[in-house]
Amino acid sequence: MKSKTAQISLIGLLWLGGSAALSQLVSPWTSHATSVHSQGLAGFFATTGGWANLAADWFWLRANIAWETQSEVAVRSWLQLTLAAGGDSFYFQKNAARILAYDLPAWRIAVEPDAPAAVHAEWRRVGAAEGLAIVLTTAGEDPVRWLEAGNLALYAGRDRQLAGAYFHRAAQLPGAPWHAGRIYAQLLIEQGRRHEALAWLREWLPRIPPDDPLAHRELVGERLAELELELRSLGEPL
């Protein structure tokens, strides 16, 4: 689930100076930064000026190398440094969150496939929670972050209720991808919360533009009609 593509700036530096030279350049920062308490890492890198971006690229590369060997301890260490040096980069935050939420639990499950299902579920829940903590750190009014959170909660944590809350939040914000609202309605239905889904679709449908093919207004209208028919056939109030 993670992206393994290094940033162009890093690739250029590797071609020009070689990985050994780059490693020598950032290694003093690495040795010092790892001795700083986690709460102070971001502050430390803030004092390095523009060099922090170079360090973040390097740390991300090292995290990828550790990922290839499925070394959880090393991956966590390099991701921590990447996030601290990378500031508010959503690229780093999103991909680090995906590694923590999807990959690390999958590695543990592969090593212990005979562990109880409840244990596997707990590993996935913890991984998803770690990923969400990163993505939602500065979510604010950014629908893309809330959408990413919804995906993490749904596909990594397998928590429909939590995922629904995040998709709902995304769908309410300006500029949100239209599918966020459709996913929210579907999750409500899957949880047996049909009346809530009905209320949401009735509220949301008028806001969907008819001339945007990505909005699929007709599809939403059809789903609303199907839901009304289903509830009516069950004798449920509309």
XYZ file of C-alpha atoms in Angstrom, residues 59-176:
118
model
C 15.706 9.303 5.856
C 12.852 8.287 3.555
C 15.274 6.389 1.342
C 16.654 4.609 4.390
C 13.108 3.766 5.494
C 12.503 2.215 2.079
C 15.643 0.123 2.361
C 14.556 -1.071 5.806
C 11.092 -1.767 4.402
C 12.600 -4.064 1.788
C 14.023 -6.249 4.565
C 10.846 -5.981 6.672
C 12.839 -4.686 9.621
C 10.133 -3.147 11.808
C 12.472 -1.495 14.304
C 14.555 0.138 11.587
C 11.487 1.197 9.608
C 9.974 2.871 12.646
C 13.205 4.715 13.441
C 13.681 6.033 9.915
C 10.032 7.003 9.581
C 10.222 8.963 12.808
C 13.198 10.895 11.477
C 11.550 11.385 8.084
C 8.425 12.869 9.629
C 10.392 15.083 11.974
C 12.586 16.461 9.195
C 9.826 16.555 6.585
C 7.653 18.993 8.454
C 4.074 19.011 7.221
C 4.764 17.107 3.989
C 1.604 15.134 3.265
C 3.585 12.874 0.948
C 5.722 11.638 3.839
C 2.834 11.575 6.310
C 0.507 9.646 4.010
C 3.049 7.014 3.031
C 4.446 6.614 6.543
C 0.896 6.145 7.828
C 0.228 3.473 5.215
C 3.362 1.569 6.169
C 2.394 1.596 9.841
C -1.245 0.760 9.169
C -0.943 -1.869 6.457
C 2.554 -3.260 6.180
C 3.739 -3.681 9.761
C 0.628 -5.571 10.937
C 0.794 -7.730 7.795
C 4.409 -8.636 8.585
C 3.486 -9.646 12.130
C 0.555 -11.724 10.932
C 2.770 -13.454 8.349
C 5.255 -14.365 11.083
C 2.518 -15.594 13.445
C -0.309 -16.825 11.181
C -1.582 -19.192 13.889
C -2.138 -16.437 16.444
C -5.803 -16.027 17.459
C -7.959 -13.974 15.096
C -8.550 -11.498 17.911
C -4.805 -10.912 18.174
C -4.522 -10.324 14.434
C -7.421 -7.875 14.673
C -5.722 -6.029 17.513
C -2.494 -5.721 15.531
C -4.449 -4.239 12.641
C -6.336 -1.894 14.977
C -3.138 -0.615 16.575
C -1.475 -0.162 13.191
C -4.447 1.771 11.871
C -4.478 3.963 14.977
C -0.802 4.792 14.467
C -1.407 5.718 10.856
C -4.432 7.828 11.723
C -2.481 9.734 14.356
C -0.061 10.840 11.645
C -2.581 11.708 8.942
C -4.928 13.592 11.267
C -2.230 15.597 13.041
C -2.971 18.628 10.871
C -6.184 17.552 9.135
C -8.117 20.739 9.781
C -10.407 21.468 6.834
C -8.481 19.341 4.331
C -10.886 16.793 2.770
C -8.025 14.774 1.291
C -6.637 14.035 4.750
C -10.062 13.037 6.081
C -10.540 10.798 3.051
C -7.181 9.156 3.668
C -8.203 8.678 7.297
C -11.398 7.011 6.164
C -9.473 4.591 3.995
C -7.082 3.748 6.832
C -9.914 3.154 9.290
C -11.858 1.040 6.804
C -9.206 -1.033 5.061
C -6.501 -1.199 7.727
C -8.520 -0.994 10.940
C -11.665 -2.592 9.473
C -13.771 -0.220 11.535
C -16.824 0.798 9.499
C -18.198 3.135 12.127
C -14.983 5.112 12.511
C -14.368 5.098 8.775
C -17.872 6.399 8.196
C -17.253 9.328 10.505
C -14.139 10.273 8.548
C -15.783 9.915 5.126
C -18.694 12.001 6.396
C -16.296 14.692 7.551
C -14.556 14.683 4.185
C -17.831 14.838 2.261
C -18.955 17.929 4.168
C -15.893 19.972 3.223
C -15.508 22.138 0.104
C -13.560 20.462 -2.657
C -14.079 16.932 -1.337
